[in-house]
Amino acid sequence: MEEKSITPTYTLRKLVEYFFKLGYAGFGGPVALVGYMHRDLVEERKWISEEEYKDGLALAQLAPGPLAAQLGIYLGYVHYRVLGATLCGLAFVLPSFFMVVAIGIAYKMFGGLPWMQAIFYGVGAAVVGIITISCYKLSEKSISKFNSKAVSQHWLLWLFFILAAAVTIVTQQEEVLLFVVEGLLYMILKAPPKWIKKPSIASSIVLLNTGFWSYNTGTLGKIALFFIKAGAFVFGSGLAIVPFLHGGVVTEYGWLTEHEFIDAVAVAMITPGPVVITVGFIGYLVAGFPGAIVAALATFLPCYLFTVLPAPYFHKYGKLPSIKAFVDGITAAVVGALAGSVVVIAIRTIRDIPSAIIALAVIVLLLQAKKIKEPHIILVAAILGLILKLRL
């Protein structure tokens, strides 16, 4: 099947400029960002066709990696191939990367001051509320609605969800092997590939004082390996990476404390661009600017490769039932792990009545008011934190 040769109605420079602007001014998380791309590039400018956009969105949902970044890379690939994918991906990610590094510098310089601690007291509670709602929405989108009919139709995926959540809560880390096993099991049961369809029963189980250059080679190597794993096994929303990061940087390696990790998630909420860029902030806290670079590159490299390499073949093979079933099973497990990590984070973060009230208020607000943006909530929570900690 030959690819259509269509002359684009825009230059590569214009497309790169668009993604650079989206990277420094695009708030609202992955769902909002992919919506902006459709509105701007498909509906208004008509640079990308509806079919091209849908193919890119489907690939971004099927492959591991942050949803919005992958879609941006794919749309750059549509008419300008590897060069377009590379430049658009960099333009989208770099603005928010430098923002989180700048915040990391300030965090290391002023993180011990009472006003900074007060801000993150309120922000941390708000983040718990935000990721709770994000988990709720992601569960509805990825598995099914929360009603008896839908749950009964997708009971096996909900079972995977519950199992992954329980394992995450008990072990306080995420088991990548469990995700792969659940994906393979769901594929075998729902849409086994031709080579596995046999009469017998199938069974298979797969700035010096701010620490700017403060690092050691061994730590950088561990950062690279850990974040490559995170980037290669995260499906769906950018917040789906939270359980991976929590299990590694807090529980396994002890690079960050619980409060520092919550602060890192908060930084992702208050900066534009992809939520996953919080890895740059985490990398900076662990090993300075080199750590930030290594963490970001390691996280986004799998995302880039999983978009560019299958792009020429996706239209033909991406909709095969077996592949989709495998990804459905993994997605249910990942979302379950996210739910489990929300419980673990909430237990460690919500330690008094005021913080519990802030978290519950955010949950109610996001359920009732659809148009409120996360950065606005974070700003209000920061002010409340200052009032509660410094005034009372």
mmCIF file of C-alpha atoms in Angstrom:
data_model
loop_
_atom_site.group_PDB
_atom_site.id
_atom_site.type_symbol
_atom_site.label_atom_id
_atom_site.label_comp_id
_atom_site.label_asym_id
_atom_site.label_seq_id
_atom_site.Cartn_x
_atom_site.Cartn_y
_atom_site.Cartn_z
ATOM 1 C CA MET A 1 0.000 0.000 0.000
ATOM 2 C CA GLU A 2 1.625 3.222 -1.159
ATOM 3 C CA GLU A 3 1.472 6.397 0.892
ATOM 4 C CA LYS A 4 -0.369 9.339 -0.603
ATOM 5 C CA SER A 5 1.874 12.122 -1.860
ATOM 6 C CA ILE A 6 0.180 15.325 -0.821
ATOM 7 C CA THR A 7 1.861 18.720 -0.987
ATOM 8 C CA PRO A 8 1.401 20.446 2.382
ATOM 9 C CA THR A 9 -0.264 23.864 2.479
ATOM 10 C CA TYR A 10 2.151 25.079 5.168
ATOM 11 C CA THR A 11 5.899 25.192 5.748
ATOM 12 C CA LEU A 12 7.775 23.130 8.292
ATOM 13 C CA ARG A 13 8.846 26.355 9.983
ATOM 14 C CA LYS A 14 5.207 27.380 10.543
ATOM 15 C CA LEU A 15 4.378 23.991 12.041
ATOM 16 C CA VAL A 16 7.413 24.086 14.344
ATOM 17 C CA GLU A 17 6.460 27.611 15.443
ATOM 18 C CA TYR A 18 2.947 26.371 16.238
ATOM 19 C CA PHE A 19 4.222 23.563 18.467
ATOM 20 C CA PHE A 20 6.695 25.882 20.165
ATOM 21 C CA LYS A 21 3.821 28.206 21.064
ATOM 22 C CA LEU A 22 1.711 25.262 22.243
ATOM 23 C CA GLY A 23 4.659 24.149 24.372
ATOM 24 C CA TYR A 24 4.929 27.453 26.257
ATOM 25 C CA ALA A 25 1.253 28.457 26.357
ATOM 26 C CA GLY A 26 -0.752 25.230 26.217
ATOM 27 C CA PHE A 27 -2.297 24.591 29.630
ATOM 28 C CA GLY A 28 -4.886 22.015 30.644
ATOM 29 C CA GLY A 29 -3.190 18.625 30.397
ATOM 30 C CA PRO A 30 -3.126 16.028 27.597
ATOM 31 C CA VAL A 31 -6.851 16.028 26.783
ATOM 32 C CA ALA A 32 -6.856 19.813 26.346
ATOM 33 C CA LEU A 33 -3.634 19.764 24.303
ATOM 34 C CA VAL A 34 -4.867 17.193 21.791
ATOM 35 C CA GLY A 35 -8.086 19.221 21.546
ATOM 36 C CA TYR A 36 -6.099 22.366 20.729
ATOM 37 C CA MET A 37 -4.252 20.499 17.958
ATOM 38 C CA HIS A 38 -7.526 19.389 16.373
ATOM 39 C CA ARG A 39 -9.062 22.854 16.603
ATOM 40 C CA ASP A 40 -6.023 24.685 15.281
ATOM 41 C CA LEU A 41 -4.501 22.302 12.736
ATOM 42 C CA VAL A 42 -7.583 20.460 11.433
ATOM 43 C CA GLU A 43 -10.573 22.776 11.823
ATOM 44 C CA GLU A 44 -9.092 26.275 11.506
ATOM 45 C CA ARG A 45 -5.850 26.057 9.502
ATOM 46 C CA LYS A 46 -6.685 22.808 7.658
ATOM 47 C CA TRP A 47 -3.021 21.796 7.579
ATOM 48 C CA ILE A 48 -3.899 18.268 8.716
ATOM 49 C CA SER A 49 -6.833 16.192 7.455
ATOM 50 C CA GLU A 50 -9.368 14.622 9.810
ATOM 51 C CA GLU A 51 -8.162 11.146 8.801
ATOM 52 C CA GLU A 52 -4.511 12.013 9.435
ATOM 53 C CA TYR A 53 -5.390 13.433 12.844
ATOM 54 C CA LYS A 54 -7.438 10.356 13.805
ATOM 55 C CA ASP A 55 -4.626 8.019 12.733
ATOM 56 C CA GLY A 56 -2.176 10.017 14.855
ATOM 57 C CA LEU A 57 -4.497 10.000 17.864
ATOM 58 C CA ALA A 58 -5.066 6.246 17.555
ATOM 59 C CA LEU A 59 -1.318 5.565 17.392
ATOM 60 C CA ALA A 60 -0.715 7.846 20.372
ATOM 61 C CA GLN A 61 -3.308 5.919 22.389
ATOM 62 C CA LEU A 62 -2.021 2.503 21.341
ATOM 63 C CA ALA A 63 1.704 3.085 21.850
ATOM 64 C CA PRO A 64 3.345 3.771 25.212
ATOM 65 C CA GLY A 65 4.314 7.349 25.952
ATOM 66 C CA PRO A 66 2.677 10.701 26.752
ATOM 67 C CA LEU A 67 -0.415 11.175 24.596
ATOM 68 C CA ALA A 68 -0.049 14.840 23.581
ATOM 69 C CA ALA A 69 3.686 14.631 22.822
ATOM 70 C CA GLN A 70 3.201 11.559 20.648
ATOM 71 C CA LEU A 71 0.364 13.146 18.701
ATOM 72 C CA GLY A 72 2.508 16.238 18.104
ATOM 73 C CA ILE A 73 5.381 14.064 16.856
ATOM 74 C CA TYR A 74 3.036 12.174 14.529
ATOM 75 C CA LEU A 75 1.520 15.352 13.077
ATOM 76 C CA GLY A 76 5.025 16.601 12.367
ATOM 77 C CA TYR A 77 5.696 13.298 10.575
ATOM 78 C CA VAL A 78 2.600 13.481 8.346
ATOM 79 C CA HIS A 79 4.094 15.744 5.661
ATOM 80 C CA TYR A 80 7.708 16.261 6.753
ATOM 81 C CA ARG A 81 8.561 12.741 7.909
ATOM 82 C CA VAL A 82 11.419 12.187 10.400
ATOM 83 C CA LEU A 83 12.717 15.775 10.271
ATOM 84 C CA GLY A 84 9.246 17.150 10.917
ATOM 85 C CA ALA A 85 8.591 14.680 13.744
ATOM 86 C CA THR A 86 11.916 15.515 15.404
ATOM 87 C CA LEU A 87 11.625 19.310 15.177
ATOM 88 C CA CYS A 88 7.955 19.399 16.234
ATOM 89 C CA GLY A 89 8.646 17.104 19.191
ATOM 90 C CA LEU A 90 11.565 19.260 20.353
ATOM 91 C CA ALA A 91 9.611 22.502 19.870
ATOM 92 C CA PHE A 92 6.733 21.121 21.938
ATOM 93 C CA VAL A 93 8.829 19.793 24.818
ATOM 94 C CA LEU A 94 11.715 22.271 25.225
ATOM 95 C CA PRO A 95 9.782 25.346 26.497
ATOM 96 C CA SER A 96 8.225 23.484 29.417
ATOM 97 C CA PHE A 97 11.508 21.640 30.061
ATOM 98 C CA PHE A 98 13.368 24.904 30.654
ATOM 99 C CA MET A 99 10.480 26.162 32.795
ATOM 100 C CA VAL A 100 10.624 23.165 35.139
ATOM 101 C CA VAL A 101 14.428 23.397 35.370
ATOM 102 C CA ALA A 102 14.089 27.072 36.370
ATOM 103 C CA ILE A 103 11.501 26.078 38.987
ATOM 104 C CA GLY A 104 13.879 23.338 40.150
ATOM 105 C CA ILE A 105 16.640 25.905 40.688
ATOM 106 C CA ALA A 106 14.287 28.106 42.736
ATOM 107 C CA TYR A 107 13.031 25.056 44.620
ATOM 108 C CA LYS A 108 16.539 24.089 45.690
ATOM 109 C CA MET A 109 17.387 27.660 46.633
ATOM 110 C CA PHE A 110 14.214 28.495 48.574
ATOM 111 C CA GLY A 111 12.584 25.117 49.284
ATOM 112 C CA GLY A 112 13.469 25.274 52.964
ATOM 113 C CA LEU A 113 11.874 28.657 53.562
ATOM 114 C CA PRO A 114 8.534 28.750 55.418
ATOM 115 C CA TRP A 115 6.698 30.539 52.592
ATOM 116 C CA MET A 116 7.791 27.938 50.031
ATOM 117 C CA GLN A 117 6.747 25.097 52.355
ATOM 118 C CA ALA A 118 3.405 26.821 52.956
ATOM 119 C CA ILE A 119 2.748 27.142 49.219
ATOM 120 C CA PHE A 120 3.419 23.474 48.583
ATOM 121 C CA TYR A 121 1.323 22.476 51.609
ATOM 122 C CA GLY A 122 -1.771 23.796 49.832
ATOM 123 C CA VAL A 123 -0.605 22.755 46.385
ATOM 124 C CA GLY A 124 0.143 19.181 47.507
ATOM 125 C CA ALA A 125 -3.390 18.724 48.823
ATOM 126 C CA ALA A 126 -4.829 20.166 45.598
ATOM 127 C CA VAL A 127 -2.707 17.796 43.501
ATOM 128 C CA VAL A 128 -4.196 14.811 45.340
ATOM 129 C CA GLY A 129 -7.658 16.056 44.326
ATOM 130 C CA ILE A 130 -6.586 16.675 40.727
ATOM 131 C CA ILE A 131 -4.987 13.273 40.177
ATOM 132 C CA THR A 132 -8.016 11.615 41.793
ATOM 133 C CA ILE A 133 -10.309 13.184 39.200
ATOM 134 C CA SER A 134 -7.813 12.479 36.425
ATOM 135 C CA CYS A 135 -7.789 8.828 37.455
ATOM 136 C CA TYR A 136 -11.609 8.782 37.470
ATOM 137 C CA LYS A 137 -11.811 10.298 33.966
ATOM 138 C CA LEU A 138 -9.036 8.098 32.621
ATOM 139 C CA SER A 139 -10.819 5.005 33.969
ATOM 140 C CA GLU A 140 -14.057 5.994 32.228
ATOM 141 C CA LYS A 141 -12.270 6.710 28.972
ATOM 142 C CA SER A 142 -9.938 3.711 28.958
ATOM 143 C CA ILE A 143 -12.135 0.962 30.441
ATOM 144 C CA SER A 144 -15.838 1.867 30.662
ATOM 145 C CA LYS A 145 -18.432 4.070 32.315
ATOM 146 C CA PHE A 146 -19.204 3.501 35.988
ATOM 147 C CA ASN A 147 -22.595 1.818 35.570
ATOM 148 C CA SER A 148 -23.675 -1.779 36.037
ATOM 149 C CA LYS A 149 -24.196 -2.535 32.342
ATOM 150 C CA ALA A 150 -20.825 -1.155 31.232
ATOM 151 C CA VAL A 151 -18.947 -2.754 34.127
ATOM 152 C CA SER A 152 -20.521 -6.161 33.439
ATOM 153 C CA GLN A 153 -19.541 -5.924 29.764
ATOM 154 C CA HIS A 154 -15.940 -5.088 30.616
ATOM 155 C CA TRP A 155 -15.637 -7.087 33.836
ATOM 156 C CA LEU A 156 -12.285 -8.628 32.918
ATOM 157 C CA LEU A 157 -10.672 -5.216 32.365
ATOM 158 C CA TRP A 158 -12.087 -4.028 35.690
ATOM 159 C CA LEU A 159 -10.635 -7.145 37.316
ATOM 160 C CA PHE A 160 -7.219 -6.234 35.864
ATOM 161 C CA PHE A 161 -7.752 -2.681 37.144
ATOM 162 C CA ILE A 162 -8.521 -3.851 40.696
ATOM 163 C CA LEU A 163 -5.607 -6.313 40.730
ATOM 164 C CA ALA A 164 -3.112 -3.670 39.595
ATOM 165 C CA ALA A 165 -4.481 -1.150 42.109
ATOM 166 C CA ALA A 166 -4.256 -3.656 44.956
ATOM 167 C CA VAL A 167 -0.681 -4.670 44.060
ATOM 168 C CA THR A 168 0.344 -1.001 43.895
ATOM 169 C CA ILE A 169 -1.195 -0.192 47.285
ATOM 170 C CA VAL A 170 0.340 -3.234 48.992
ATOM 171 C CA THR A 171 3.821 -3.058 47.449
ATOM 172 C CA GLN A 172 3.852 0.751 47.009
ATOM 173 C CA GLN A 173 5.463 0.305 43.615
ATOM 174 C CA GLU A 174 4.345 -0.661 40.108
ATOM 175 C CA GLU A 175 5.027 -4.077 38.614
ATOM 176 C CA VAL A 176 5.729 -3.653 34.891
ATOM 177 C CA LEU A 177 5.672 -7.435 34.384
ATOM 178 C CA LEU A 178 2.096 -7.506 35.712
ATOM 179 C CA PHE A 179 1.050 -4.985 33.055
ATOM 180 C CA VAL A 180 2.563 -7.072 30.257
ATOM 181 C CA VAL A 181 1.030 -10.300 31.584
ATOM 182 C CA GLU A 182 -2.428 -8.738 31.800
ATOM 183 C CA GLY A 183 -2.063 -7.339 28.278
ATOM 184 C CA LEU A 184 -1.076 -10.736 26.856
ATOM 185 C CA LEU A 185 -3.825 -12.517 28.789
ATOM 186 C CA TYR A 186 -6.504 -10.142 27.514
ATOM 187 C CA MET A 187 -5.205 -10.512 23.947
ATOM 188 C CA ILE A 188 -5.292 -14.325 24.178
ATOM 189 C CA LEU A 189 -8.816 -14.362 25.605
ATOM 190 C CA LYS A 190 -10.386 -11.645 23.447
ATOM 191 C CA ALA A 191 -8.527 -11.523 20.143
ATOM 192 C CA PRO A 192 -5.798 -14.166 19.874
ATOM 193 C CA PRO A 193 -3.530 -13.806 16.828
ATOM 194 C CA LYS A 194 -3.788 -16.495 14.143
ATOM 195 C CA TRP A 195 -0.638 -18.285 15.258
ATOM 196 C CA ILE A 196 -2.086 -18.856 18.724
ATOM 197 C CA LYS A 197 -5.558 -20.041 17.642
ATOM 198 C CA LYS A 198 -5.446 -23.815 18.223
ATOM 199 C CA PRO A 199 -7.997 -26.419 19.399
ATOM 200 C CA SER A 200 -6.083 -26.891 22.646
ATOM 201 C CA ILE A 201 -6.411 -24.406 25.500
ATOM 202 C CA ALA A 202 -3.922 -21.570 25.063
ATOM 203 C CA SER A 203 -1.876 -20.515 28.075
ATOM 204 C CA SER A 204 0.934 -17.897 28.297
ATOM 205 C CA ILE A 205 2.279 -15.808 31.106
ATOM 206 C CA VAL A 206 6.170 -11.076 29.823
ATOM 207 C CA LEU A 207 24.708 27.313 39.212
ATOM 208 C CA LEU A 208 26.797 25.602 41.751
ATOM 209 C CA ASN A 209 25.004 26.403 45.056
ATOM 210 C CA THR A 210 21.737 25.182 43.612
ATOM 211 C CA GLY A 211 23.254 21.853 42.614
ATOM 212 C CA PHE A 212 23.228 22.816 38.910
ATOM 213 C CA TRP A 213 26.185 20.539 38.105
ATOM 214 C CA SER A 214 25.919 18.297 41.183
ATOM 215 C CA TYR A 215 25.821 14.693 39.954
ATOM 216 C CA ASN A 216 27.763 11.459 39.679
ATOM 217 C CA THR A 217 27.987 9.114 36.717
ATOM 218 C CA GLY A 218 26.443 6.174 38.561
ATOM 219 C CA THR A 219 23.335 8.150 39.443
ATOM 220 C CA LEU A 220 22.951 9.397 35.861
ATOM 221 C CA GLY A 221 23.081 5.799 34.636
ATOM 222 C CA LYS A 222 20.343 4.775 37.071
ATOM 223 C CA ILE A 223 18.251 7.785 36.046
ATOM 224 C CA ALA A 224 18.617 6.868 32.361
ATOM 225 C CA LEU A 225 17.586 3.236 32.888
ATOM 226 C CA PHE A 226 14.664 4.082 35.151
ATOM 227 C CA PHE A 227 13.181 6.808 32.947
ATOM 228 C CA ILE A 228 13.604 4.758 29.764
ATOM 229 C CA LYS A 229 11.535 2.054 31.464
ATOM 230 C CA ALA A 230 8.945 4.625 32.512
ATOM 231 C CA GLY A 231 8.726 6.092 29.003
ATOM 232 C CA ALA A 232 8.428 2.648 27.410
ATOM 233 C CA PHE A 233 5.597 1.318 29.589
ATOM 234 C CA VAL A 234 3.272 4.274 30.137
ATOM 235 C CA PHE A 235 0.067 4.233 28.109
ATOM 236 C CA GLY A 236 -2.506 7.037 27.827
ATOM 237 C CA SER A 237 -2.608 10.289 29.790
ATOM 238 C CA GLY A 238 0.547 11.994 30.995
ATOM 239 C CA LEU A 239 -0.598 11.423 34.586
ATOM 240 C CA ALA A 240 -0.423 7.672 33.975
ATOM 241 C CA ILE A 241 3.333 8.021 34.521
ATOM 242 C CA VAL A 242 2.741 9.049 38.155
ATOM 243 C CA PRO A 243 2.685 5.492 39.583
ATOM 244 C CA PHE A 244 5.901 4.595 37.742
ATOM 245 C CA LEU A 245 7.673 7.679 38.982
ATOM 246 C CA HIS A 246 6.399 7.292 42.525
ATOM 247 C CA GLY A 247 7.446 3.670 42.782
ATOM 248 C CA GLY A 248 10.940 4.427 41.492
ATOM 249 C CA VAL A 249 12.023 7.834 42.750
ATOM 250 C CA VAL A 250 10.368 7.566 46.188
ATOM 251 C CA THR A 251 10.061 3.888 47.119
ATOM 252 C CA GLU A 252 12.790 2.053 45.211
ATOM 253 C CA TYR A 253 15.660 4.562 44.949
ATOM 254 C CA GLY A 254 14.681 7.090 47.626
ATOM 255 C CA TRP A 255 15.793 9.983 45.415
ATOM 256 C CA LEU A 256 12.908 12.187 46.598
ATOM 257 C CA THR A 257 10.793 12.361 49.720
ATOM 258 C CA GLU A 258 7.032 11.979 49.490
ATOM 259 C CA HIS A 259 6.519 15.744 49.753
ATOM 260 C CA GLU A 260 9.150 16.462 47.113
ATOM 261 C CA PHE A 261 7.411 14.029 44.764
ATOM 262 C CA ILE A 262 4.041 15.707 45.304
ATOM 263 C CA ASP A 263 5.734 19.046 44.621
ATOM 264 C CA ALA A 264 7.098 17.607 41.366
ATOM 265 C CA VAL A 265 3.589 16.602 40.274
ATOM 266 C CA ALA A 266 2.387 20.082 41.228
ATOM 267 C CA VAL A 267 5.088 21.643 39.029
ATOM 268 C CA ALA A 268 3.750 19.618 36.095
ATOM 269 C CA MET A 269 0.278 21.032 36.788
ATOM 270 C CA ILE A 270 1.321 24.683 36.861
ATOM 271 C CA THR A 271 3.510 24.634 33.745
ATOM 272 C CA PRO A 272 2.286 24.463 30.134
ATOM 273 C CA GLY A 273 3.098 21.661 27.717
ATOM 274 C CA PRO A 274 3.069 17.909 28.397
ATOM 275 C CA VAL A 275 2.502 16.839 32.023
ATOM 276 C CA VAL A 276 5.288 14.272 31.689
ATOM 277 C CA ILE A 277 7.845 17.090 31.585
ATOM 278 C CA THR A 278 7.873 16.879 35.379
ATOM 279 C CA VAL A 279 10.631 14.291 34.799
ATOM 280 C CA GLY A 280 12.929 17.249 34.083
ATOM 281 C CA PHE A 281 12.154 18.728 37.495
ATOM 282 C CA ILE A 282 12.723 15.369 39.190
ATOM 283 C CA GLY A 283 15.967 14.819 37.305
ATOM 284 C CA TYR A 284 17.199 18.261 38.367
ATOM 285 C CA LEU A 285 16.483 17.612 42.052
ATOM 286 C CA VAL A 286 18.307 14.278 41.883
ATOM 287 C CA ALA A 287 21.364 15.183 39.783
ATOM 288 C CA GLY A 288 21.283 18.833 38.740
ATOM 289 C CA PHE A 289 20.991 19.984 35.114
ATOM 290 C CA PRO A 290 22.651 16.826 33.706
ATOM 291 C CA GLY A 291 20.050 14.771 35.596
ATOM 292 C CA ALA A 292 17.249 16.885 34.114
ATOM 293 C CA ILE A 293 18.561 16.361 30.581
ATOM 294 C CA VAL A 294 19.077 12.609 31.030
ATOM 295 C CA ALA A 295 15.623 12.114 32.618
ATOM 296 C CA ALA A 296 13.860 14.064 29.853
ATOM 297 C CA LEU A 297 15.751 12.383 27.005
ATOM 298 C CA ALA A 298 15.264 8.910 28.497
ATOM 299 C CA THR A 299 11.512 9.475 28.938
ATOM 300 C CA PHE A 300 10.812 11.001 25.541
ATOM 301 C CA LEU A 301 13.124 8.810 23.425
ATOM 302 C CA PRO A 302 10.835 5.733 23.626
ATOM 303 C CA CYS A 303 7.853 8.005 22.911
ATOM 304 C CA TYR A 304 9.625 9.365 19.808
ATOM 305 C CA LEU A 305 10.681 5.946 18.532
ATOM 306 C CA PHE A 306 7.276 4.336 19.193
ATOM 307 C CA THR A 307 5.720 7.074 17.061
ATOM 308 C CA VAL A 308 8.168 7.467 14.184
ATOM 309 C CA LEU A 309 9.065 3.807 13.578
ATOM 310 C CA PRO A 310 5.517 2.395 13.264
ATOM 311 C CA ALA A 311 4.076 5.502 11.553
ATOM 312 C CA PRO A 312 4.509 4.201 7.958
ATOM 313 C CA TYR A 313 2.802 0.902 8.831
ATOM 314 C CA PHE A 314 0.221 1.998 11.353
ATOM 315 C CA HIS A 315 -2.614 2.643 8.920
ATOM 316 C CA LYS A 316 -2.351 -0.984 7.769
ATOM 317 C CA TYR A 317 -1.668 -2.865 11.006
ATOM 318 C CA GLY A 318 -2.597 -0.600 13.912
ATOM 319 C CA LYS A 319 -6.257 -1.581 14.001
ATOM 320 C CA LEU A 320 -5.695 -5.355 14.203
ATOM 321 C CA PRO A 321 -7.923 -6.801 16.976
ATOM 322 C CA SER A 322 -5.004 -8.632 18.621
ATOM 323 C CA ILE A 323 -2.884 -5.498 18.952
ATOM 324 C CA LYS A 324 -5.799 -3.452 20.246
ATOM 325 C CA ALA A 325 -6.744 -6.142 22.790
ATOM 326 C CA PHE A 326 -3.156 -6.309 24.069
ATOM 327 C CA VAL A 327 -3.082 -2.553 24.595
ATOM 328 C CA ASP A 328 -6.556 -2.590 26.219
ATOM 329 C CA GLY A 329 -5.325 -5.087 28.792
ATOM 330 C CA ILE A 330 -2.167 -3.116 29.561
ATOM 331 C CA THR A 331 -4.138 0.135 29.758
ATOM 332 C CA ALA A 332 -6.550 -1.312 32.332
ATOM 333 C CA ALA A 333 -3.572 -2.385 34.455
ATOM 334 C CA VAL A 334 -1.827 0.989 34.149
ATOM 335 C CA VAL A 335 -4.982 2.894 35.099
ATOM 336 C CA GLY A 336 -5.435 0.541 38.055
ATOM 337 C CA ALA A 337 -1.858 1.259 39.132
ATOM 338 C CA LEU A 338 -2.615 4.959 38.875
ATOM 339 C CA ALA A 339 -5.617 4.493 41.171
ATOM 340 C CA GLY A 340 -3.442 2.594 43.626
ATOM 341 C CA SER A 341 -0.779 5.285 43.558
ATOM 342 C CA VAL A 342 -3.425 7.935 44.271
ATOM 343 C CA VAL A 343 -4.323 6.044 47.458
ATOM 344 C CA VAL A 344 -0.660 5.735 48.503
ATOM 345 C CA ILE A 345 0.068 9.409 47.790
ATOM 346 C CA ALA A 346 -3.098 10.566 49.575
ATOM 347 C CA ILE A 347 -2.255 8.568 52.706
ATOM 348 C CA ARG A 348 1.207 10.137 52.854
ATOM 349 C CA THR A 349 0.154 13.673 51.904
ATOM 350 C CA ILE A 350 -3.179 14.312 53.642
ATOM 351 C CA ARG A 351 -2.146 14.496 57.295
ATOM 352 C CA ASP A 352 -4.592 16.976 58.790
ATOM 353 C CA ILE A 353 -8.131 18.290 58.397
ATOM 354 C CA PRO A 354 -7.317 21.467 56.379
ATOM 355 C CA SER A 355 -5.376 19.529 53.724
ATOM 356 C CA ALA A 356 -8.184 16.944 53.548
ATOM 357 C CA ILE A 357 -10.725 19.733 53.042
ATOM 358 C CA ILE A 358 -8.639 21.253 50.231
ATOM 359 C CA ALA A 359 -8.335 17.889 48.455
ATOM 360 C CA LEU A 360 -12.082 17.144 48.776
ATOM 361 C CA ALA A 361 -12.979 20.666 47.639
ATOM 362 C CA VAL A 362 -10.850 20.236 44.514
ATOM 363 C CA ILE A 363 -12.532 16.897 43.730
ATOM 364 C CA VAL A 364 -16.034 18.396 44.069
ATOM 365 C CA LEU A 365 -15.044 21.482 42.085
ATOM 366 C CA LEU A 366 -13.611 19.499 39.169
ATOM 367 C CA LEU A 367 -16.673 17.242 39.076
ATOM 368 C CA GLN A 368 -19.120 20.144 39.051
ATOM 369 C CA ALA A 369 -17.284 22.853 37.088
ATOM 370 C CA LYS A 370 -15.958 21.450 33.834
ATOM 371 C CA LYS A 371 -14.243 24.608 32.576
ATOM 372 C CA ILE A 372 -11.998 25.341 35.545
ATOM 373 C CA LYS A 373 -8.313 24.910 34.648
ATOM 374 C CA GLU A 374 -5.798 23.109 36.851
ATOM 375 C CA PRO A 375 -3.339 26.057 37.011
ATOM 376 C CA HIS A 376 -6.098 28.240 38.516
ATOM 377 C CA ILE A 377 -6.809 25.600 41.155
ATOM 378 C CA ILE A 378 -3.099 25.311 41.948
ATOM 379 C CA LEU A 379 -2.840 29.101 42.340
ATOM 380 C CA VAL A 380 -5.785 29.250 44.764
ATOM 381 C CA ALA A 381 -4.416 26.263 46.712
ATOM 382 C CA ALA A 382 -1.018 27.970 47.017
ATOM 383 C CA ILE A 383 -2.688 31.094 48.459
ATOM 384 C CA LEU A 384 -4.703 28.959 50.887
ATOM 385 C CA GLY A 385 -1.515 27.190 51.941
ATOM 386 C CA LEU A 386 0.146 30.509 52.697
ATOM 387 C CA ILE A 387 -2.859 31.682 54.726
ATOM 388 C CA LEU A 388 -3.178 28.431 56.681
ATOM 389 C CA LYS A 389 0.511 27.981 57.461
ATOM 390 C CA LEU A 390 1.720 31.530 57.948
ATOM 391 C CA ARG A 391 -1.318 33.367 59.268
ATOM 392 C CA LEU A 392 -2.976 30.819 61.546
#
